PDB file of C-alpha atoms in Angstrom:
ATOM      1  CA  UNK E   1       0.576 -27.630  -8.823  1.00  0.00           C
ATOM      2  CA  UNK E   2      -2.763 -27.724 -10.313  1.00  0.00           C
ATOM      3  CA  UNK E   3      -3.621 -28.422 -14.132  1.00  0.00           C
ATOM      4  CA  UNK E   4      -4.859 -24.858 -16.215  1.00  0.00           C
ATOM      5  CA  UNK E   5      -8.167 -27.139 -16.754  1.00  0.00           C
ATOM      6  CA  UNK E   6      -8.441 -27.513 -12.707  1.00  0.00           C
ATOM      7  CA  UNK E   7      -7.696 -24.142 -12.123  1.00  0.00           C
ATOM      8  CA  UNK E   8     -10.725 -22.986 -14.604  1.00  0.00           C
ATOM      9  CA  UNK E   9     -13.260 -25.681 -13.458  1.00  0.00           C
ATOM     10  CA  UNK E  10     -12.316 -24.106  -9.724  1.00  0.00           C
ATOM     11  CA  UNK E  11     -12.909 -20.621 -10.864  1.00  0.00           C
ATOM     12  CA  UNK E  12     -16.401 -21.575 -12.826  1.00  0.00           C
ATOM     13  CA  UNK E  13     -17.028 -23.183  -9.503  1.00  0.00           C
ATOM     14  CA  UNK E  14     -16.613 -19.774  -7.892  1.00  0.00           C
ATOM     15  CA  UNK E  15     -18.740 -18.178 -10.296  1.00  0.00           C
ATOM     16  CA  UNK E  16     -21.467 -20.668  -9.603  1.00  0.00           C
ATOM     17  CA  UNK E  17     -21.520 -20.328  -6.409  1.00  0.00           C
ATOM     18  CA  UNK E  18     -21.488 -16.698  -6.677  1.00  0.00           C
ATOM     19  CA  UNK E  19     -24.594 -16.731  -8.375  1.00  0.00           C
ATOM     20  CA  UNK E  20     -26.522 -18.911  -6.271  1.00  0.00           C
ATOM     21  CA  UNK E  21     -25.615 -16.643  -3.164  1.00  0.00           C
ATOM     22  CA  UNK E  22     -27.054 -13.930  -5.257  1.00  0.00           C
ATOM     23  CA  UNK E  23     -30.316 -15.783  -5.990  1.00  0.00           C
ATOM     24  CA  UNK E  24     -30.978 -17.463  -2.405  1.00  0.00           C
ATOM     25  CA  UNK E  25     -28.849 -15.922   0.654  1.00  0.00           C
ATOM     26  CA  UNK E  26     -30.417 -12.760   2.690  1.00  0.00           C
ATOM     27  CA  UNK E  27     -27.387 -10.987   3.211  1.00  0.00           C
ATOM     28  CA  UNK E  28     -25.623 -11.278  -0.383  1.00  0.00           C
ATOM     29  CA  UNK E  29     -29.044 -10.422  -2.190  1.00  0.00           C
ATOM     30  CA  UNK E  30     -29.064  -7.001  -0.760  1.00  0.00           C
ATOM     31  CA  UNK E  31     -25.598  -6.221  -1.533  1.00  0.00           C
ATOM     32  CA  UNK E  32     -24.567  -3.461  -3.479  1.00  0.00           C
ATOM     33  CA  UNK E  33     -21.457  -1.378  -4.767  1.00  0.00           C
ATOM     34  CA  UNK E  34     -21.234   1.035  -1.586  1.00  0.00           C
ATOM     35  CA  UNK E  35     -22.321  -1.529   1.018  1.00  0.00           C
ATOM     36  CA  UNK E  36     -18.911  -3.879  -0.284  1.00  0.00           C
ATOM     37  CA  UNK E  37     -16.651  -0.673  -0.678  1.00  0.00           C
ATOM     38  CA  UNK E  38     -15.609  -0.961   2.694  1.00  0.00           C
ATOM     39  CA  UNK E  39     -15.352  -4.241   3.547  1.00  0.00           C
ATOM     40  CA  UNK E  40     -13.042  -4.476   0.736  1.00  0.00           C
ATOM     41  CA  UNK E  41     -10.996  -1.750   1.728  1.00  0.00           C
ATOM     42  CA  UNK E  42     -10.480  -4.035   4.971  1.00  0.00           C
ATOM     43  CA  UNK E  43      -9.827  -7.053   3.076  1.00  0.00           C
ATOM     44  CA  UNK E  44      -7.018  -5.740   1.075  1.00  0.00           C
ATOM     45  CA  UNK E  45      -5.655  -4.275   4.146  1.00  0.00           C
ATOM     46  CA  UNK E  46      -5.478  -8.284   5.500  1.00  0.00           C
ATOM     47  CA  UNK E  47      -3.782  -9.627   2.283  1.00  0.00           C
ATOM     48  CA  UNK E  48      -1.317  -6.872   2.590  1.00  0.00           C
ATOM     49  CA  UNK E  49      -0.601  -8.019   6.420  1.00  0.00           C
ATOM     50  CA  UNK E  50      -0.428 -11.428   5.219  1.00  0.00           C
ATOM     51  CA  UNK E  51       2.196 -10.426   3.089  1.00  0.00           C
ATOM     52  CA  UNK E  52       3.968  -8.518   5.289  1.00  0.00           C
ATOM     53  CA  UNK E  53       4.361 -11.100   7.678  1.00  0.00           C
ATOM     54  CA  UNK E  54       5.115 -13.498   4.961  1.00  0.00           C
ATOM     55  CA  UNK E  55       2.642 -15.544   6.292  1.00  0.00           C
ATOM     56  CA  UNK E  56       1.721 -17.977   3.140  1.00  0.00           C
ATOM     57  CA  UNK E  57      -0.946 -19.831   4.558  1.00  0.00           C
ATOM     58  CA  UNK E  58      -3.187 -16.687   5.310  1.00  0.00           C
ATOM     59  CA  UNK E  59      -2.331 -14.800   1.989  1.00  0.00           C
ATOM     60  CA  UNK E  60      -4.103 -18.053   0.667  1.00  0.00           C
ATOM     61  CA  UNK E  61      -6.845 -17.267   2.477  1.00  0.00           C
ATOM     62  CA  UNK E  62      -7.125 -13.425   2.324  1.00  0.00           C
ATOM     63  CA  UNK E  63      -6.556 -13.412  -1.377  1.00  0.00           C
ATOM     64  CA  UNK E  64      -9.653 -15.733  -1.406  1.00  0.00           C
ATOM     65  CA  UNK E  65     -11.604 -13.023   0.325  1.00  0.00           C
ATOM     66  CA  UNK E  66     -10.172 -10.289  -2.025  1.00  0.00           C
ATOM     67  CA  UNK E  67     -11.527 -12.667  -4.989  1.00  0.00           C
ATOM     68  CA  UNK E  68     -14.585 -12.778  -3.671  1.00  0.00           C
ATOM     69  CA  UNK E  69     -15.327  -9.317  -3.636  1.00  0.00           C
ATOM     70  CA  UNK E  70     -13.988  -8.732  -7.177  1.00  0.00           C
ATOM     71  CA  UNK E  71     -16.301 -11.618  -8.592  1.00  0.00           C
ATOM     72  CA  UNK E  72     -19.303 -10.295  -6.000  1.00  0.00           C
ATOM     73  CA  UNK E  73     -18.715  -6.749  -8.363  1.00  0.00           C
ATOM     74  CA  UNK E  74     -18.870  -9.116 -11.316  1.00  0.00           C
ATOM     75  CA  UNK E  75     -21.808 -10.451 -10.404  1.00  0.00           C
ATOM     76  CA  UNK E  76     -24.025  -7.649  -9.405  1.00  0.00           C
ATOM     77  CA  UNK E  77     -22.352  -5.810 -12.922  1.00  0.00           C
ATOM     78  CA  UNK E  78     -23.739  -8.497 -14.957  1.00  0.00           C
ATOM     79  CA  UNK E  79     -27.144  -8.180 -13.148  1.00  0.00           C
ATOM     80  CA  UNK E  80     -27.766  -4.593 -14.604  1.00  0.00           C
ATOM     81  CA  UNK E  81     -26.514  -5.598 -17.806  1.00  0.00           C
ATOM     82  CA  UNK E  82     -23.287  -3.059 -17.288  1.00  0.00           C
ATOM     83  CA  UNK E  83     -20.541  -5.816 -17.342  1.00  0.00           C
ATOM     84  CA  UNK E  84     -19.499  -9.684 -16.261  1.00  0.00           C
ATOM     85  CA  UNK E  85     -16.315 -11.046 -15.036  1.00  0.00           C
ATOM     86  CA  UNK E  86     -15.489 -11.814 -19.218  1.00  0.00           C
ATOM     87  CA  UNK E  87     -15.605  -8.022 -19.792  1.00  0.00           C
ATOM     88  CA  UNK E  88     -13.385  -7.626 -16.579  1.00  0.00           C
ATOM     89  CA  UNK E  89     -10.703 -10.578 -18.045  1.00  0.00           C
ATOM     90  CA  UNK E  90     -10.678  -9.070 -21.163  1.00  0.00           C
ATOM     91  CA  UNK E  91     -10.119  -5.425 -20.491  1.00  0.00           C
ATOM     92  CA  UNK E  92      -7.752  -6.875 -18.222  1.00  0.00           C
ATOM     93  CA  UNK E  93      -5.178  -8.992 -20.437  1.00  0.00           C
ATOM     94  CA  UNK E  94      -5.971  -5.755 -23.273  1.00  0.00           C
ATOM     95  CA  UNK E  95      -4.800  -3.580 -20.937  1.00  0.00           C
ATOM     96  CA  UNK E  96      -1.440  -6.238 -20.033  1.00  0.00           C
ATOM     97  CA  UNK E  97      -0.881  -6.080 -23.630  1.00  0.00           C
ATOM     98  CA  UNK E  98      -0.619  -3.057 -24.653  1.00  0.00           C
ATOM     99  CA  UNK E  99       1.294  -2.429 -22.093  1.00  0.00           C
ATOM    100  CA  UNK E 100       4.093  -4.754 -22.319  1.00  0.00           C
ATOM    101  CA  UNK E 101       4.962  -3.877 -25.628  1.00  0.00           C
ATOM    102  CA  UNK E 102       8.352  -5.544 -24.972  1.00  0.00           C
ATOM    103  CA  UNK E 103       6.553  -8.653 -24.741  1.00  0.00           C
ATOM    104  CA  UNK E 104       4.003  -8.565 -27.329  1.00  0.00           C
ATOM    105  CA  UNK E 105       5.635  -6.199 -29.574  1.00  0.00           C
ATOM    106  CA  UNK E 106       9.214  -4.692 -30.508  1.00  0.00           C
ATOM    107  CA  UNK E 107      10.001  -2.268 -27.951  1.00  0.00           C
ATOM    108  CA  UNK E 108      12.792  -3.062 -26.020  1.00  0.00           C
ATOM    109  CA  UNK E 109      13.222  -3.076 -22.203  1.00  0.00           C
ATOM    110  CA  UNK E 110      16.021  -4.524 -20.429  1.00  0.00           C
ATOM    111  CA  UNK E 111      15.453  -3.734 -17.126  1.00  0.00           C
ATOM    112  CA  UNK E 112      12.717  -3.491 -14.648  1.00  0.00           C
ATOM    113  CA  UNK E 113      12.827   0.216 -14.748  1.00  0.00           C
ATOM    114  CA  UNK E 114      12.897   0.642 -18.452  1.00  0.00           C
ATOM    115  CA  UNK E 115       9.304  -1.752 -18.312  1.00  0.00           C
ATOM    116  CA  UNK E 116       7.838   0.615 -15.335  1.00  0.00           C
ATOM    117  CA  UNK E 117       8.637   3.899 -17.452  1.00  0.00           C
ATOM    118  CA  UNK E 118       7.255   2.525 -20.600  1.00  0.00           C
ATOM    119  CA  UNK E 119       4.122   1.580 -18.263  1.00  0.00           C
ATOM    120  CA  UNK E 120       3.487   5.291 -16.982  1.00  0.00           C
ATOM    121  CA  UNK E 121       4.143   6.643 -20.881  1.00  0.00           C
ATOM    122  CA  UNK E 122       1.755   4.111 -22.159  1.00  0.00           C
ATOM    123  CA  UNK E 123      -0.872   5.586 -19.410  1.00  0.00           C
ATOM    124  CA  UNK E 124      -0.553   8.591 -20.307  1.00  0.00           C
ATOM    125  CA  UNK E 125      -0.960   7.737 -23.552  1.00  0.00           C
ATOM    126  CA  UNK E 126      -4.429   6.585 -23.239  1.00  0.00           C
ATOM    127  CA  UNK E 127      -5.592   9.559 -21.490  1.00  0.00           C
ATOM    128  CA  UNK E 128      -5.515  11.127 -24.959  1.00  0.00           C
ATOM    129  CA  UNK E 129      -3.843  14.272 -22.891  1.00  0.00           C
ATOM    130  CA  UNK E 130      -6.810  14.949 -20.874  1.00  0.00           C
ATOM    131  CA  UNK E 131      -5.711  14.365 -17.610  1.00  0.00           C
ATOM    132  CA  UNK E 132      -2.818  15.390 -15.641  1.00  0.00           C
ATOM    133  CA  UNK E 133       0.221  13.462 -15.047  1.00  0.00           C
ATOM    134  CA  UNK E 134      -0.627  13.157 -11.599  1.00  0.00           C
ATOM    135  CA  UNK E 135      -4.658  12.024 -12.608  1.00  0.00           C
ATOM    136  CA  UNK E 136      -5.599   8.264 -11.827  1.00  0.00           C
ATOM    137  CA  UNK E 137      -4.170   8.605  -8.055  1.00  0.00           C
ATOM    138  CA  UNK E 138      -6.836   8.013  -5.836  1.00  0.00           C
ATOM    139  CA  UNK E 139      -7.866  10.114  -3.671  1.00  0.00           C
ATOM    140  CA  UNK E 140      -8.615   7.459  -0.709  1.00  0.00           C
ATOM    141  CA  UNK E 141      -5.258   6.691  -0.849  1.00  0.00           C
ATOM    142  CA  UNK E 142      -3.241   6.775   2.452  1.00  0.00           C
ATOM    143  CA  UNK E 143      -0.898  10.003   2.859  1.00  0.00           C
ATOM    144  CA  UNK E 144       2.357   7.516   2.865  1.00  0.00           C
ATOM    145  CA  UNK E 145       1.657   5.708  -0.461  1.00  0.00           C
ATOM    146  CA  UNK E 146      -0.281   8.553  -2.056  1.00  0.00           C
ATOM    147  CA  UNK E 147       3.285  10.823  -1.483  1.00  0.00           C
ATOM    148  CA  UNK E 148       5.026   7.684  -2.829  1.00  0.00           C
ATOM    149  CA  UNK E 149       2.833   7.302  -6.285  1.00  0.00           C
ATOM    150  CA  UNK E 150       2.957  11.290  -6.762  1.00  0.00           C
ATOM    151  CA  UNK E 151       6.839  11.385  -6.723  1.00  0.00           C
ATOM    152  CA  UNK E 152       7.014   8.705  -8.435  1.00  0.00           C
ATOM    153  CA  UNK E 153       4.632  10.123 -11.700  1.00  0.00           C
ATOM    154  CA  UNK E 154       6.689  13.174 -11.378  1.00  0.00           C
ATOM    155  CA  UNK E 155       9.566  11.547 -11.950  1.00  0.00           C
ATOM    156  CA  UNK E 156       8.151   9.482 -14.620  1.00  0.00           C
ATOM    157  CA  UNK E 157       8.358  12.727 -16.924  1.00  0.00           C
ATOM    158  CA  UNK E 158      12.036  13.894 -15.417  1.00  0.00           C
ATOM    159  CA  UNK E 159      10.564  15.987 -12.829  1.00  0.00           C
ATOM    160  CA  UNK E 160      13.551  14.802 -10.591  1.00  0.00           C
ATOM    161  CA  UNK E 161      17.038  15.732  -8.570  1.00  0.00           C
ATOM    162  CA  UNK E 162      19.640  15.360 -11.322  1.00  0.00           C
ATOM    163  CA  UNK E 163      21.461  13.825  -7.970  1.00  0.00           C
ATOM    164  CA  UNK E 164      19.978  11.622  -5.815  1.00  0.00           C
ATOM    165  CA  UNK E 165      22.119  13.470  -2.702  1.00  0.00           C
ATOM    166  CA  UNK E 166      20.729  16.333  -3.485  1.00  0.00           C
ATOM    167  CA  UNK E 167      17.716  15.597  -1.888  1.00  0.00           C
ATOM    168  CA  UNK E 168      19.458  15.676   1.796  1.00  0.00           C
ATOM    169  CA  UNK E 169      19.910  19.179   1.273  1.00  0.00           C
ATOM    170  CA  UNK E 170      16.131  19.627   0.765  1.00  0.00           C
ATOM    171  CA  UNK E 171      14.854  17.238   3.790  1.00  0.00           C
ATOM    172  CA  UNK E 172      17.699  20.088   5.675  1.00  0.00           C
ATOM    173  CA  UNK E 173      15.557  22.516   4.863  1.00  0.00           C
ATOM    174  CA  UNK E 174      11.956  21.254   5.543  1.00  0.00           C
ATOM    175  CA  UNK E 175      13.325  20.595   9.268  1.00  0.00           C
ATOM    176  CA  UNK E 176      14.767  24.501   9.521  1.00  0.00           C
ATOM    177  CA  UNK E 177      11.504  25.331   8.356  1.00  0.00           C
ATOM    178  CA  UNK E 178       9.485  23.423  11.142  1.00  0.00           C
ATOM    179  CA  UNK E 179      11.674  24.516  13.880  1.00  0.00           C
ATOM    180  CA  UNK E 180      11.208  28.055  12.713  1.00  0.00           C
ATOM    181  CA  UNK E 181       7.384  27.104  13.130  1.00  0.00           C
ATOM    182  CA  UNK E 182       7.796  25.564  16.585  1.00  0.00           C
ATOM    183  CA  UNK E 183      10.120  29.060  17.454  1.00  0.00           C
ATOM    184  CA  UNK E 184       6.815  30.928  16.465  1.00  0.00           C
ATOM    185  CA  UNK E 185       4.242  28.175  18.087  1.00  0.00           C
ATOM    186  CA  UNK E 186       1.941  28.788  15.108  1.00  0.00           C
ATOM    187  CA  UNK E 187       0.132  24.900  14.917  1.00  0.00           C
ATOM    188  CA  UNK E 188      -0.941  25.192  11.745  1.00  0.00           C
ATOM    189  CA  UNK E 189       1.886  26.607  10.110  1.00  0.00           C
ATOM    190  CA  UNK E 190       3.906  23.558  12.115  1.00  0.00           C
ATOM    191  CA  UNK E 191       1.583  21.117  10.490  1.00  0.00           C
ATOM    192  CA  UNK E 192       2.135  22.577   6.948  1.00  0.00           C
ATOM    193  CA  UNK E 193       5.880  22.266   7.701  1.00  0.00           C
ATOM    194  CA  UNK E 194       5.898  18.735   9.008  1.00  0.00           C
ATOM    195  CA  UNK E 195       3.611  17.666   5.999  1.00  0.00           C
ATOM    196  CA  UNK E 196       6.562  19.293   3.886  1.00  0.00           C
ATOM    197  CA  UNK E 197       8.992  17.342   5.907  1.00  0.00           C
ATOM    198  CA  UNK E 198       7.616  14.032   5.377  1.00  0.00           C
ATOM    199  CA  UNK E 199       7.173  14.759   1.992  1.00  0.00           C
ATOM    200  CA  UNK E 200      10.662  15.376   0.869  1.00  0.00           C
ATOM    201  CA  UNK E 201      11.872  11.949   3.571  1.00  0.00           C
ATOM    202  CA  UNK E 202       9.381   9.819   1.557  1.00  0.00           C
ATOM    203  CA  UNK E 203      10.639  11.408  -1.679  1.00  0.00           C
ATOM    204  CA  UNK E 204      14.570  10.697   0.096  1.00  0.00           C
ATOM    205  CA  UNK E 205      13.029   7.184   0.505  1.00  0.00           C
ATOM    206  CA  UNK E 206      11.997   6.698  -3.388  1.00  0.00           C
ATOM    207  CA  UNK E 207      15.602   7.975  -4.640  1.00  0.00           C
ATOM    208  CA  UNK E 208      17.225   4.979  -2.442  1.00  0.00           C
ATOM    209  CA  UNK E 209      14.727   2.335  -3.435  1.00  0.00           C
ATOM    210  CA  UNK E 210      12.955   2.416  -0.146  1.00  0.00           C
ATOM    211  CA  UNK E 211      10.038   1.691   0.381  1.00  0.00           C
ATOM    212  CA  UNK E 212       8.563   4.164   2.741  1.00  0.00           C
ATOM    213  CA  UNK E 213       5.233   2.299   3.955  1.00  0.00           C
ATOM    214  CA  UNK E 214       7.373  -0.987   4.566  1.00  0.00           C
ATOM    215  CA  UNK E 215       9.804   0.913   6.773  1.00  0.00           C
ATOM    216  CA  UNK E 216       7.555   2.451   8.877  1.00  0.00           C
ATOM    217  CA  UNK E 217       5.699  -0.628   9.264  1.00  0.00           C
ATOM    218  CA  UNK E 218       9.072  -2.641  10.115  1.00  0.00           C
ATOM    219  CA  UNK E 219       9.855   0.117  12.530  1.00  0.00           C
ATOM    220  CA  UNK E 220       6.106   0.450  13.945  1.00  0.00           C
ATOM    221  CA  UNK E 221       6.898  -3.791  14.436  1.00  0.00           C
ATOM    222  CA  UNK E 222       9.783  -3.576  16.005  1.00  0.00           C
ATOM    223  CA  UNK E 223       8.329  -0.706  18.618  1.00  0.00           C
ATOM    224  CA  UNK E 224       5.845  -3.187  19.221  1.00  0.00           C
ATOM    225  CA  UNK E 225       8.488  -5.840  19.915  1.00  0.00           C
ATOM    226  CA  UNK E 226      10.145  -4.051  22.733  1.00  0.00           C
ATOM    227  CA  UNK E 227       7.238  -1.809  24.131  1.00  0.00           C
ATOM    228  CA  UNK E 228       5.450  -5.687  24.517  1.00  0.00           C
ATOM    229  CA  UNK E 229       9.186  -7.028  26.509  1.00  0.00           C
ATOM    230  CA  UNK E 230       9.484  -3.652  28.448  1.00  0.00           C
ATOM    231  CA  UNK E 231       5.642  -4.249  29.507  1.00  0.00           C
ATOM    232  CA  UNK E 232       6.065  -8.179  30.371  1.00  0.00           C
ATOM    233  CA  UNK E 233       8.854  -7.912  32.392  1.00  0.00           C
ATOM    234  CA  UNK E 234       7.396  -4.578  34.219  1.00  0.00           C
ATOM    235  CA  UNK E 235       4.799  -7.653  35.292  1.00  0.00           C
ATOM    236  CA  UNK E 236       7.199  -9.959  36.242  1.00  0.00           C
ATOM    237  CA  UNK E 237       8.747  -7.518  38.781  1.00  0.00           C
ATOM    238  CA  UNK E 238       5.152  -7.043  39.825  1.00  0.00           C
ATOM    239  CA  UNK E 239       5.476  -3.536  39.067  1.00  0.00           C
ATOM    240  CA  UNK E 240       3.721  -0.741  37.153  1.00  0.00           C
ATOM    241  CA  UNK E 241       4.953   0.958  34.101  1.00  0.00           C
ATOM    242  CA  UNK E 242       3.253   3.895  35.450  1.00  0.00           C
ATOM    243  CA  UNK E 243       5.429   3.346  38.819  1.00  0.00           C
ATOM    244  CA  UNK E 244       8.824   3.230  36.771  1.00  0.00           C
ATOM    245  CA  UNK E 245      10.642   6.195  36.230  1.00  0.00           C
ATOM    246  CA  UNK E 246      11.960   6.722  32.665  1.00  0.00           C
ATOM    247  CA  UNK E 247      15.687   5.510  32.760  1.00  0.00           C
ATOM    248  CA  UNK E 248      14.589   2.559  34.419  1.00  0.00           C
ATOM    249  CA  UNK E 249      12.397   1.838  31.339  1.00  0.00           C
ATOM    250  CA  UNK E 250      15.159   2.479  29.483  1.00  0.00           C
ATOM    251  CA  UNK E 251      17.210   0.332  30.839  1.00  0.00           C
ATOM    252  CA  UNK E 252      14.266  -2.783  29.852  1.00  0.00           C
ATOM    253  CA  UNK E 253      14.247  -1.400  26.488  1.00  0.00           C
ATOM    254  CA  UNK E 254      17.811  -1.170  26.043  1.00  0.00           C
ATOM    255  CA  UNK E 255      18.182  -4.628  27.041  1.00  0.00           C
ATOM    256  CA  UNK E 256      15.412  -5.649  24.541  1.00  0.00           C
ATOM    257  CA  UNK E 257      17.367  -4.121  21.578  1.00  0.00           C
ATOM    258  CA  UNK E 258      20.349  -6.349  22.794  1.00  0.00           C
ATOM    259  CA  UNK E 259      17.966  -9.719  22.462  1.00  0.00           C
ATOM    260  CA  UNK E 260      17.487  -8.563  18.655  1.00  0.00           C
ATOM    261  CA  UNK E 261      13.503  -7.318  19.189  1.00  0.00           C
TER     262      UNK E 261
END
């Protein structure tokens, strides 16, 4: 692999660059905070595919576009005079000192777990008890990993099933509830319900070490798999899915979960 001197002189590079596109292109000159905001919503979105497909060639790539963006903010910060990509390295490795203070000072932490809860004390910590335990989750956050980073606060401070089992009984519960909704076909009530359902399955997901966004994603892939072999081989027969009746698409499904898709 590359040299720490190549791997700065190909990072000043970037910042060079940066500039220039600043000074010269159209497009990046009129750039600002809000106009990005999206785009980089979309471009962490494609690392995270990348990733999830283990594909290492385009997590190359799409971590180059999420670098982009965060030296673009850099930029345009240093324009105003409000902060440059130094201010945003050093607040950075601060921030990774403090808190690994099994690293840099002498608390211990043997385990993974032990380093995560001394992370989420040490946050706390520098909210000078202003903000709420649950504070500092944002609010853009999709529903799945937003549930995921509340529970998991909560827990941070023992706000947590003594058992992990115990949770079943719960998860019991929320389902009673929604079928009691769907007995009274009140919608809204039934979407209060479900949301309480999902809630306590993603919180049954956390107490197993699952994570709940990458099994609904593996499950969403492997739908995919076998609606995509039900809907080829529907062609084959030069037939419509529309036509078929629903055992016989059953039957093509059934036969894709016995190829493994």
């Amino acid at each position: 692999m590359h040299t720490q001197e190549e791997k700065l002189s190909a990072f000043a590079r970037l910042l060079d660059v940066m500039t220039e596109l600043r000074q010269k292109c159209p497009w990046d000159k009129k750039q600002t905070f809000e106009s990005l905001r999206c785009n980089t919503i979309e471009e962490v979105y494609e690392l995270a595919e990348a990733i999830a497909n283990s594909d290492k060639k385009n997590i190359k790539k799409e971590l180059g576009d999420v670098l982009l963006h965060i030296v673009f903010y850099a930029q345009m910060g240093s324009e105003t005079g409000d902060f440059d990509i130094k201010d945003v390295c050093d607040a950075l490795v601060e921030k990774l000192i403090y808190r690994h203070p099994h690293i840099y000072g002498n608390v211990k932490a043997e385990t993974s777990e032990a380093v995560k809860q001394n992370w989420e004390q040490l946050k706390t910590k520098e909210k000078d008890g202003n903000k709420s335990v649950l504070s500092g989750i944002p609010a853009t956050l999709p529903a799945l990993i937003k549930a995921n980073r509340i529970q998991d606060k909560a827990r941070n401070i023992g706000f947590d099933w003594e058992e992990r089992t115990q949770v079943w009984d719960k998860v019991k519960e929320e389902i009673a509830e929604f079928q009691a909704e769907i007995d009274n076909d009140d919608h809204d009530r039934m979407e209060a319900e479900f949301g309480d359902l999902f809630f306590s399955l993603v919180n049954a997901a956390r107490l197993y070490h699952i994570n709940p966004e990458n099994a609904l994603e593996r499950t969403n892939k492997k739908f995919i798999s076998r609606f995509n072999y039900l809907e080829e081989k529907t062609i084959k027969q030069g037939r419509d899915l529309h036509q078929m009746s629903l055992a016989e698409m059953d039957a093509i499904w059934n036969e894709a979960k016995e190829k493994g898709l």
